[in-house]
């Protein structure tokens, strides 16, 4: 039977999933993205080069790995072609990539609408990436969207596109935005189909074939983070998909029974881009220090990320929702040099101590973190290869996270390179 590993972000995105996925992708036969789109910005660093991926799976650098963009994604063909071109320019020319014929397609008007909806919200912006992710998912669920497989049937695509352009132009007109010309969009997408067409297929069938083979290792690569989940995140300051292991079966087209190994990626502290409540947020010199040391600026938008202490309430919540078996604790080296480090164990809300996040952002915004404070450590961790060689204070910090969340730390990342990764869990070492 195959081995499966699901890698998900457990905070507000940008936890370092790209690096961890890339680490395991080197050993994987298949890497599958199953939700989100090019709103993700996965940085992968190896051989001294930094690569940035948006919608393409992180296994793309290994010629032997099959990369799949699953049906649960929203795929922007313009951006996929641009991403592939950029990879070509960086010398990445030998890869295997397949795109689900059932994946929703992001159309040019989706990013226009994303921007316009944000403007209509006045001061209450979500701070989206403006990639059109929300409008593309909305069209999917309203059953007016186009799908990647439509590109393979020009007549059918023309029919669906005509209907979509008619509806969307009315909407764009109401918002004072320029309309789209059917012929121009059709011609552009037929050109894209020439490049992407050979990669579009029934990816569920492909994944299921691999699942049944004894020697195959399959990695499911989540995007964003659980606190941006449309159902369980800080709604409405969320993305439009479910960045959880729970999305894998639907978004990849497999049975839920295959999911048995979930790695929750968490920074050793917390960050968030865009708006929304963030109880452990720091506004002092420590935040500045962590931001600069951790290069905490958005990969997609370049925005400075908001910084806070590790939030144990969020970690407990996301591990409960996603069935996290191990944590991958990222950017651990960034905390070196601080006199004291803090971990949030509970929130205080209107005079009461609570141990799980409230449902509304109005309550969430009133939550005050309850911290435990631990001694920091001064040592540089970036060359450490073995858990036992970590300073005692760093080990105590890890043990406290394990105690608060009741989930073991299976991976510790002490630098951006693949080699700067300490694997503690036996099961993960054997993947
Ligand atoms: P959208 O996904 O572009 O609709 O943006 C909705 C919210 O999710 C915004 O706050 C974004 O900043 C955030 N977001 C979307 N994708 C990512 C990501 O990959 N990392 C971190 N935040 C993200």
Short mmCIF file of C-alpha atoms and ligand atoms in Angstrom, two decimals:
data_model
loop_
_atom_site.label_atom_id
_atom_site.label_comp_id
_atom_site.label_asym_id
_atom_site.label_seq_id
_atom_site.Cartn_x
_atom_site.Cartn_y
_atom_site.Cartn_z
CA UNK A 1 0.00 0.00 0.00
CA UNK A 2 1.17 3.53 -0.75
CA UNK A 3 2.38 5.96 1.93
CA UNK A 4 0.49 9.24 2.24
CA UNK A 5 1.42 12.51 3.90
CA UNK A 6 -0.75 15.61 4.11
CA UNK A 7 1.04 18.90 4.79
CA UNK A 8 -1.18 21.75 5.95
CA UNK A 9 -0.67 25.25 7.30
CA UNK A 10 -2.03 25.49 10.82
CA UNK A 11 -1.95 29.26 11.38
CA UNK A 12 -2.71 32.15 8.99
CA UNK A 13 -0.68 30.93 6.01
CA UNK A 14 3.00 31.54 5.21
CA UNK A 15 4.10 28.94 7.78
CA UNK A 16 6.84 27.58 5.52
CA UNK A 17 4.83 24.83 3.85
CA UNK A 18 6.81 25.31 0.63
CA UNK A 19 10.06 24.30 2.28
CA UNK A 20 8.58 21.32 4.13
CA UNK A 21 6.67 20.13 1.10
CA UNK A 22 9.82 20.44 -0.98
CA UNK A 23 11.74 18.48 1.67
CA UNK A 24 9.31 15.56 1.48
CA UNK A 25 8.72 16.03 -2.26
CA UNK A 26 12.31 14.90 -2.86
CA UNK A 27 11.23 11.49 -1.59
CA UNK A 28 7.67 11.57 -3.00
CA UNK A 29 6.49 9.99 -6.22
CA UNK A 30 3.58 12.40 -6.43
CA UNK A 31 2.76 15.86 -5.03
CA UNK A 32 -0.86 17.02 -5.13
CA UNK A 33 -2.32 20.51 -4.58
CA UNK A 34 -6.01 20.21 -3.70
CA UNK A 35 -7.36 23.69 -2.80
CA UNK A 36 -6.66 27.40 -3.33
CA UNK A 37 -4.93 28.83 -6.35
CA UNK A 38 -2.24 31.37 -7.13
CA UNK A 39 -3.04 33.27 -3.93
CA UNK A 40 -0.47 30.95 -2.35
CA UNK A 41 3.18 31.94 -2.38
CA UNK A 42 5.43 29.02 -1.60
CA UNK A 43 9.13 29.76 -1.30
CA UNK A 44 11.54 26.91 -1.88
CA UNK A 45 15.24 27.33 -1.30
CA UNK A 46 17.89 24.87 -2.43
CA UNK A 47 21.37 24.89 -3.95
CA UNK A 48 21.54 28.54 -2.90
CA UNK A 49 18.62 29.54 -5.16
CA UNK A 50 15.25 30.83 -4.06
CA UNK A 51 12.23 29.78 -6.09
CA UNK A 52 8.73 31.06 -5.64
CA UNK A 53 5.67 29.02 -6.56
CA UNK A 54 2.07 30.17 -6.62
CA UNK A 55 -0.17 27.47 -8.01
CA UNK A 56 2.30 24.83 -9.15
CA UNK A 57 3.00 22.00 -6.66
CA UNK A 58 6.32 22.06 -4.81
CA UNK A 59 7.48 18.77 -6.34
CA UNK A 60 8.16 20.51 -9.66
CA UNK A 61 11.93 20.62 -9.07
CA UNK A 62 12.28 16.85 -9.02
CA UNK A 63 11.98 15.40 -12.55
CA UNK A 64 10.87 12.02 -11.15
CA UNK A 65 7.94 13.46 -9.17
CA UNK A 66 4.46 13.63 -10.67
CA UNK A 67 2.85 16.99 -9.80
CA UNK A 68 -0.91 17.31 -9.72
CA UNK A 69 -3.15 20.36 -9.55
CA UNK A 70 -6.35 18.80 -8.22
CA UNK A 71 -10.00 19.50 -8.94
CA UNK A 72 -10.45 21.44 -5.68
CA UNK A 73 -8.12 24.19 -6.89
CA UNK A 74 -9.06 27.33 -8.77
CA UNK A 75 -6.60 27.43 -11.67
CA UNK A 76 -5.63 30.59 -13.50
CA UNK A 77 -4.22 29.38 -16.84
CA UNK A 78 -2.54 32.74 -17.57
CA UNK A 79 -0.65 32.59 -14.30
CA UNK A 80 0.23 28.87 -14.66
CA UNK A 81 1.80 29.56 -18.07
CA UNK A 82 3.71 32.55 -16.64
CA UNK A 83 4.90 30.46 -13.69
CA UNK A 84 6.11 27.69 -16.01
CA UNK A 85 7.91 30.26 -18.15
CA UNK A 86 9.65 31.67 -15.08
CA UNK A 87 10.71 28.18 -14.03
CA UNK A 88 12.06 27.57 -17.55
CA UNK A 89 14.05 30.80 -17.30
CA UNK A 90 15.53 29.51 -14.03
CA UNK A 91 16.56 26.25 -15.68
CA UNK A 92 13.68 24.08 -14.43
CA UNK A 93 12.69 22.40 -17.69
CA UNK A 94 12.36 18.73 -16.78
CA UNK A 95 9.15 18.12 -14.82
CA UNK A 96 5.84 16.26 -14.79
CA UNK A 97 2.68 18.32 -14.27
CA UNK A 98 -0.99 17.39 -14.60
CA UNK A 99 -4.03 19.63 -14.11
CA UNK A 100 -7.48 18.32 -13.22
CA UNK A 101 -10.06 18.58 -15.98
CA UNK A 102 -12.57 19.36 -13.23
CA UNK A 103 -10.65 22.25 -11.59
CA UNK A 104 -12.46 25.59 -11.63
CA UNK A 105 -10.86 28.16 -13.93
CA UNK A 106 -9.97 31.67 -12.80
CA UNK A 107 -11.04 34.09 -15.55
CA UNK A 108 -9.70 37.61 -16.13
CA UNK A 109 -12.80 39.26 -14.64
CA UNK A 110 -12.36 37.43 -11.34
CA UNK A 111 -9.43 39.59 -10.26
CA UNK A 112 -11.30 42.76 -11.40
CA UNK A 113 -14.25 41.72 -9.26
CA UNK A 114 -12.00 40.76 -6.34
CA UNK A 115 -10.60 44.32 -6.34
CA UNK A 116 -14.01 45.93 -6.82
CA UNK A 117 -15.67 43.95 -3.99
CA UNK A 118 -12.83 45.03 -1.71
CA UNK A 119 -13.41 48.71 -2.63
CA UNK A 120 -17.14 48.33 -1.92
CA UNK A 121 -16.33 47.23 1.62
CA UNK A 122 -15.11 50.74 2.43
CA UNK A 123 -12.85 50.63 5.46
CA UNK A 124 -13.57 46.94 6.15
CA UNK A 125 -11.19 45.37 3.65
CA UNK A 126 -10.41 41.65 3.80
CA UNK A 127 -7.03 42.40 2.28
CA UNK A 128 -7.28 39.66 -0.34
CA UNK A 129 -4.43 38.90 -2.72
CA UNK A 130 -6.68 40.25 -5.55
CA UNK A 131 -6.02 37.12 -7.57
CA UNK A 132 -9.74 36.54 -8.05
CA UNK A 133 -9.87 33.50 -5.76
CA UNK A 134 -13.14 34.42 -3.98
CA UNK A 135 -15.03 35.35 -7.18
CA UNK A 136 -13.77 32.18 -8.92
CA UNK A 137 -14.97 29.93 -6.08
CA UNK A 138 -18.27 31.90 -5.98
CA UNK A 139 -18.84 31.18 -9.67
CA UNK A 140 -18.01 27.52 -9.12
CA UNK A 141 -20.63 27.21 -6.38
CA UNK A 142 -23.13 29.34 -8.35
CA UNK A 143 -22.59 26.84 -11.18
CA UNK A 144 -21.69 29.49 -13.74
CA UNK A 145 -17.94 28.89 -13.72
CA UNK A 146 -15.72 27.38 -16.39
CA UNK A 147 -13.50 24.38 -15.76
CA UNK A 148 -10.05 23.47 -17.04
CA UNK A 149 -11.40 20.49 -18.99
CA UNK A 150 -13.65 22.86 -20.99
CA UNK A 151 -10.49 24.09 -22.76
CA UNK A 152 -10.17 20.67 -24.40
CA UNK A 153 -13.51 21.07 -26.19
CA UNK A 154 -13.42 24.39 -28.10
CA UNK A 155 -17.12 24.40 -29.10
CA UNK A 156 -18.30 23.60 -25.60
CA UNK A 157 -15.84 26.13 -24.15
CA UNK A 158 -17.15 28.79 -26.57
CA UNK A 159 -20.73 28.14 -25.48
CA UNK A 160 -19.90 28.33 -21.75
CA UNK A 161 -17.64 31.34 -22.22
CA UNK A 162 -20.30 33.26 -24.18
CA UNK A 163 -22.80 32.77 -21.36
CA UNK A 164 -20.23 33.73 -18.72
CA UNK A 165 -19.05 36.87 -20.57
CA UNK A 166 -22.66 38.02 -20.93
CA UNK A 167 -23.41 37.67 -17.22
CA UNK A 168 -20.07 38.99 -16.01
CA UNK A 169 -20.11 42.03 -18.31
CA UNK A 170 -23.40 43.10 -16.75
CA UNK A 171 -21.89 42.76 -13.31
CA UNK A 172 -18.70 44.62 -14.36
CA UNK A 173 -20.78 47.39 -15.94
CA UNK A 174 -22.74 47.88 -12.71
CA UNK A 175 -19.45 48.28 -10.88
CA UNK A 176 -18.13 50.76 -13.47
CA UNK A 177 -15.50 48.34 -14.78
CA UNK A 178 -14.58 47.69 -18.44
CA UNK A 179 -16.37 44.82 -20.18
CA UNK A 180 -14.69 41.81 -21.85
CA UNK A 181 -14.88 40.94 -25.53
CA UNK A 182 -15.83 37.30 -26.11
CA UNK A 183 -13.69 36.89 -29.25
CA UNK A 184 -10.56 38.25 -27.58
CA UNK A 185 -10.94 36.08 -24.47
CA UNK A 186 -11.74 33.02 -26.57
CA UNK A 187 -8.66 33.52 -28.76
CA UNK A 188 -6.42 34.08 -25.72
CA UNK A 189 -7.69 30.94 -23.95
CA UNK A 190 -7.34 28.78 -27.06
CA UNK A 191 -3.67 29.84 -27.16
CA UNK A 192 -3.32 28.87 -23.49
CA UNK A 193 -5.03 25.56 -24.26
CA UNK A 194 -2.26 24.75 -26.77
CA UNK A 195 0.28 24.92 -23.93
CA UNK A 196 -1.75 23.49 -21.05
CA UNK A 197 -4.04 21.10 -22.97
CA UNK A 198 -1.63 18.12 -22.85
CA UNK A 199 -1.42 18.49 -19.06
CA UNK A 200 -5.21 18.53 -18.46
CA UNK A 201 -6.56 15.12 -17.47
CA UNK A 202 -8.67 13.12 -14.99
CA UNK A 203 -6.23 13.55 -12.10
CA UNK A 204 -8.45 11.67 -9.62
CA UNK A 205 -7.95 8.50 -11.67
CA UNK A 206 -4.20 9.14 -11.76
CA UNK A 207 -3.94 9.72 -7.99
CA UNK A 208 -6.04 6.65 -7.20
CA UNK A 209 -3.74 4.51 -9.36
CA UNK A 210 -0.76 5.71 -7.33
CA UNK A 211 -2.62 5.20 -4.01
CA UNK A 212 -3.04 1.51 -4.74
CA UNK A 213 0.60 0.88 -5.59
CA UNK A 214 2.67 -0.48 -2.72
CA UNK A 215 5.85 1.50 -3.24
CA UNK A 216 4.37 4.94 -3.97
CA UNK A 217 4.73 7.94 -1.68
CA UNK A 218 2.13 10.65 -2.15
CA UNK A 219 2.30 14.10 -0.69
CA UNK A 220 -0.80 16.31 -0.44
CA UNK A 221 0.28 19.94 -0.32
CA UNK A 222 -2.06 22.37 1.41
CA UNK A 223 -2.04 26.09 0.70
CA UNK A 224 -2.87 28.99 3.06
CA UNK A 225 -3.53 28.06 6.69
CA UNK A 226 -6.34 26.67 8.80
CA UNK A 227 -7.19 30.02 10.38
CA UNK A 228 -8.00 31.28 6.86
CA UNK A 229 -10.52 28.45 6.42
CA UNK A 230 -13.87 29.57 5.00
CA UNK A 231 -15.69 27.46 7.65
CA UNK A 232 -13.43 27.45 10.69
CA UNK A 233 -11.25 30.53 10.25
CA UNK A 234 -11.70 34.12 11.36
CA UNK A 235 -14.65 34.70 9.01
CA UNK A 236 -14.98 36.95 7.00
CA UNK A 237 -11.21 37.57 7.09
CA UNK A 238 -10.52 34.26 5.42
CA UNK A 239 -9.82 32.78 2.02
CA UNK A 240 -12.56 31.04 0.01
CA UNK A 241 -11.48 27.42 0.47
CA UNK A 242 -10.81 24.95 3.28
CA UNK A 243 -7.04 24.68 3.84
CA UNK A 244 -7.37 21.50 5.88
CA UNK A 245 -6.64 17.80 5.55
CA UNK A 246 -10.46 17.54 5.38
CA UNK A 247 -10.30 19.06 1.87
CA UNK A 248 -7.99 16.42 0.49
CA UNK A 249 -10.62 13.78 -0.36
CA UNK A 250 -12.91 16.20 -2.20
CA UNK A 251 -10.19 18.38 -3.72
CA UNK A 252 -8.09 15.48 -4.99
CA UNK A 253 -10.90 13.03 -5.75
CA UNK A 254 -9.97 10.24 -3.31
CA UNK A 255 -11.64 8.44 -0.40
CA UNK A 256 -11.24 10.00 3.08
CA UNK A 257 -10.02 6.57 4.23
CA UNK A 258 -6.62 7.25 2.67
CA UNK A 259 -5.84 10.14 5.05
CA UNK A 260 -3.77 8.86 7.96
CA UNK A 261 -0.69 11.08 8.32
CA UNK A 262 -1.16 14.83 8.77
CA UNK A 263 1.72 17.21 9.31
CA UNK A 264 0.65 20.60 10.66
CA UNK A 265 3.12 23.30 9.68
CA UNK A 266 3.41 26.02 12.32
CA UNK A 267 5.86 28.85 12.72
CA UNK A 268 7.63 28.93 16.09
CA UNK A 269 5.81 32.28 16.40
CA UNK A 270 2.78 33.57 14.45
CA UNK A 271 2.32 35.84 11.44
CA UNK A 272 -0.64 37.12 9.50
CA UNK A 273 -1.07 39.19 6.33
CA UNK A 274 -4.20 41.13 5.57
CA UNK A 275 -6.82 42.17 8.08
CA UNK A 276 -8.54 40.30 10.90
CA UNK A 277 -8.10 39.51 14.59
CA UNK A 278 -4.74 38.25 15.79
CA UNK A 279 -4.73 37.98 19.62
CA UNK A 280 -0.98 37.44 20.11
CA UNK A 281 0.04 40.27 17.75
CA UNK A 282 3.06 42.31 18.87
CA UNK A 283 3.63 45.96 18.05
CA UNK A 284 6.97 46.43 19.78
CA UNK A 285 10.67 46.05 19.05
CA UNK A 286 10.43 42.22 19.32
CA UNK A 287 8.00 42.22 16.37
CA UNK A 288 10.41 44.32 14.34
CA UNK A 289 13.32 42.03 15.25
CA UNK A 290 11.40 38.86 14.31
CA UNK A 291 10.08 40.45 11.07
CA UNK A 292 13.56 41.39 9.88
CA UNK A 293 15.25 38.17 11.00
CA UNK A 294 12.49 35.98 9.53
CA UNK A 295 12.15 38.13 6.34
CA UNK A 296 8.48 38.39 7.09
CA UNK A 297 7.25 40.07 3.93
CA UNK A 298 4.58 38.50 1.68
CA UNK A 299 5.86 36.36 -1.23
CA UNK A 300 2.90 37.33 -3.44
CA UNK A 301 2.21 40.90 -2.36
CA UNK A 302 5.45 42.01 -0.61
CA UNK A 303 3.37 43.31 2.33
CA UNK A 304 5.06 43.29 5.77
CA UNK A 305 3.52 40.48 7.79
CA UNK A 306 2.00 41.10 11.22
CA UNK A 307 3.97 39.31 13.94
CA UNK A 308 2.89 37.66 17.21
CA UNK A 309 3.85 35.01 19.78
CA UNK A 310 2.99 31.33 19.23
CA UNK A 311 -0.73 30.90 19.78
CA UNK A 312 -1.41 27.59 21.56
CA UNK A 313 -5.18 28.17 21.44
CA UNK A 314 -5.08 28.34 17.64
CA UNK A 315 -2.72 25.33 17.47
CA UNK A 316 -5.02 23.19 19.67
CA UNK A 317 -8.03 24.25 17.56
CA UNK A 318 -6.43 23.49 14.19
CA UNK A 319 -5.03 20.17 15.38
CA UNK A 320 -8.52 19.17 16.53
CA UNK A 321 -10.08 20.17 13.17
CA UNK A 322 -7.45 18.63 10.92
CA UNK A 323 -6.31 15.62 12.95
CA UNK A 324 -2.70 16.77 13.07
CA UNK A 325 -0.33 13.92 13.92
CA UNK A 326 2.88 15.97 14.13
CA UNK A 327 3.94 19.60 14.06
CA UNK A 328 6.60 20.90 11.72
CA UNK A 329 7.93 23.80 13.75
CA UNK A 330 9.28 26.36 11.30
CA UNK A 331 11.69 29.29 11.52
CA UNK A 332 12.79 28.11 14.93
CA UNK A 333 16.21 29.73 14.44
CA UNK A 334 14.55 33.16 14.19
CA UNK A 335 13.73 33.11 17.92
CA UNK A 336 17.42 32.88 18.95
CA UNK A 337 18.69 35.94 20.77
CA UNK A 338 15.49 36.88 22.60
CA UNK A 339 15.80 37.14 26.42
CA UNK A 340 12.31 35.76 27.01
CA UNK A 341 9.85 33.91 24.76
CA UNK A 342 6.11 33.61 25.29
CA UNK A 343 3.47 31.04 24.36
CA UNK A 344 -0.24 31.80 24.54
CA UNK A 345 -2.10 29.02 26.36
CA UNK A 346 -5.60 30.52 26.74
CA UNK A 347 -7.58 33.65 25.96
CA UNK A 348 -9.34 35.93 28.37
CA UNK A 349 -12.67 37.02 26.89
CA UNK A 350 -14.89 39.46 28.79
CA UNK A 351 -13.46 38.29 32.11
CA UNK A 352 -13.66 34.57 31.35
CA UNK A 353 -10.78 32.22 30.49
CA UNK A 354 -11.46 30.24 27.31
CA UNK A 355 -9.39 27.54 25.60
CA UNK A 356 -10.78 27.60 22.06
CA UNK A 357 -11.32 30.47 19.58
CA UNK A 358 -14.77 32.12 19.55
CA UNK A 359 -16.88 32.05 16.36
CA UNK A 360 -17.21 35.75 15.64
CA UNK A 361 -14.46 38.21 14.92
CA UNK A 362 -16.11 40.67 17.25
CA UNK A 363 -15.42 38.29 20.14
CA UNK A 364 -12.08 37.24 18.70
CA UNK A 365 -10.98 40.88 18.62
CA UNK A 366 -11.78 41.16 22.34
CA UNK A 367 -9.67 38.11 23.26
CA UNK A 368 -6.59 38.88 25.32
CA UNK A 369 -3.82 36.30 25.28
CA UNK A 370 -2.86 34.51 28.49
CA UNK A 371 0.85 33.71 28.25
CA UNK A 372 3.43 31.56 29.87
CA UNK A 373 6.89 33.04 29.69
CA UNK A 374 10.01 30.96 29.17
CA UNK A 375 13.71 31.74 29.05
CA UNK A 376 15.06 32.47 25.60
CA UNK A 377 18.34 31.17 24.17
CA UNK A 378 21.23 32.98 22.52
CA UNK A 379 22.79 30.18 20.49
CA UNK A 380 22.65 30.14 16.69
CA UNK A 381 20.58 27.08 15.70
CA UNK A 382 21.12 27.18 11.96
CA UNK A 383 23.82 24.47 11.82
CA UNK A 384 22.22 22.04 14.30
CA UNK A 385 21.33 18.68 12.78
CA UNK A 386 20.23 16.71 15.86
CA UNK A 387 17.45 17.45 18.37
CA UNK A 388 19.79 16.54 21.26
CA UNK A 389 22.18 19.34 20.29
CA UNK A 390 19.54 22.06 20.72
CA UNK A 391 20.06 24.37 23.74
CA UNK A 392 18.08 23.28 26.84
CA UNK A 393 15.90 26.42 26.72
CA UNK A 394 14.97 25.70 23.08
CA UNK A 395 14.05 22.12 24.01
CA UNK A 396 11.91 23.41 26.89
CA UNK A 397 10.08 25.70 24.44
CA UNK A 398 9.35 22.74 22.13
CA UNK A 399 8.19 20.56 25.05
CA UNK A 400 5.81 23.32 26.19
CA UNK A 401 4.23 23.49 22.71
CA UNK A 402 3.80 19.70 22.75
CA UNK A 403 2.24 19.83 26.21
CA UNK A 404 -0.18 22.65 25.34
CA UNK A 405 -1.29 21.12 22.04
CA UNK A 406 -0.97 17.41 22.89
CA UNK A 407 0.71 16.91 19.51
CA UNK A 408 4.39 15.97 19.15
CA UNK A 409 6.84 18.14 17.22
CA UNK A 410 8.02 15.85 14.43
CA UNK A 411 10.07 18.30 12.39
CA UNK A 412 12.09 21.38 13.36
CA UNK A 413 13.27 23.83 10.73
CA UNK A 414 16.34 25.89 11.61
CA UNK A 415 16.94 27.68 8.33
CA UNK A 416 15.57 28.11 4.82
CA UNK A 417 17.64 25.40 3.15
CA UNK A 418 16.52 21.77 2.79
CA UNK A 419 19.54 20.68 4.80
CA UNK A 420 18.52 22.83 7.78
CA UNK A 421 15.76 20.43 8.83
CA UNK A 422 15.74 18.23 11.94
CA UNK A 423 13.43 15.23 11.61
CA UNK A 424 12.40 13.98 15.05
CA UNK A 425 9.54 11.65 14.12
CA UNK A 426 10.44 8.13 13.07
CA UNK A 427 7.37 7.87 10.81
CA UNK A 428 8.32 11.05 8.97
CA UNK A 429 11.94 9.97 8.68
CA UNK A 430 10.71 6.82 6.94
CA UNK A 431 8.51 8.66 4.45
P1 LIG B 1 -7.71 35.58 -0.95
O1 LIG B 1 -7.33 34.17 -0.72
O2 LIG B 1 -6.87 36.25 -2.02
O3 LIG B 1 -9.17 35.75 -1.20
O4 LIG B 1 -7.40 36.41 0.38
C1 LIG B 1 -8.14 36.23 1.58
C2 LIG B 1 -7.25 36.31 2.80
O5 LIG B 1 -6.36 35.20 2.81
C3 LIG B 1 -6.34 37.56 2.84
O6 LIG B 1 -6.17 37.96 4.17
C4 LIG B 1 -5.02 37.05 2.28
O7 LIG B 1 -3.93 37.82 2.72
C5 LIG B 1 -5.00 35.64 2.87
N1 LIG B 1 -4.21 34.70 2.08
C6 LIG B 1 -4.54 34.11 0.92
N2 LIG B 1 -3.59 33.28 0.51
C7 LIG B 1 -2.62 33.32 1.44
C8 LIG B 1 -1.37 32.63 1.59
O8 LIG B 1 -0.98 31.77 0.79
N3 LIG B 1 -0.67 32.96 2.70
C9 LIG B 1 -1.11 33.84 3.63
N4 LIG B 1 -2.26 34.49 3.53
C10 LIG B 1 -3.02 34.22 2.44
#
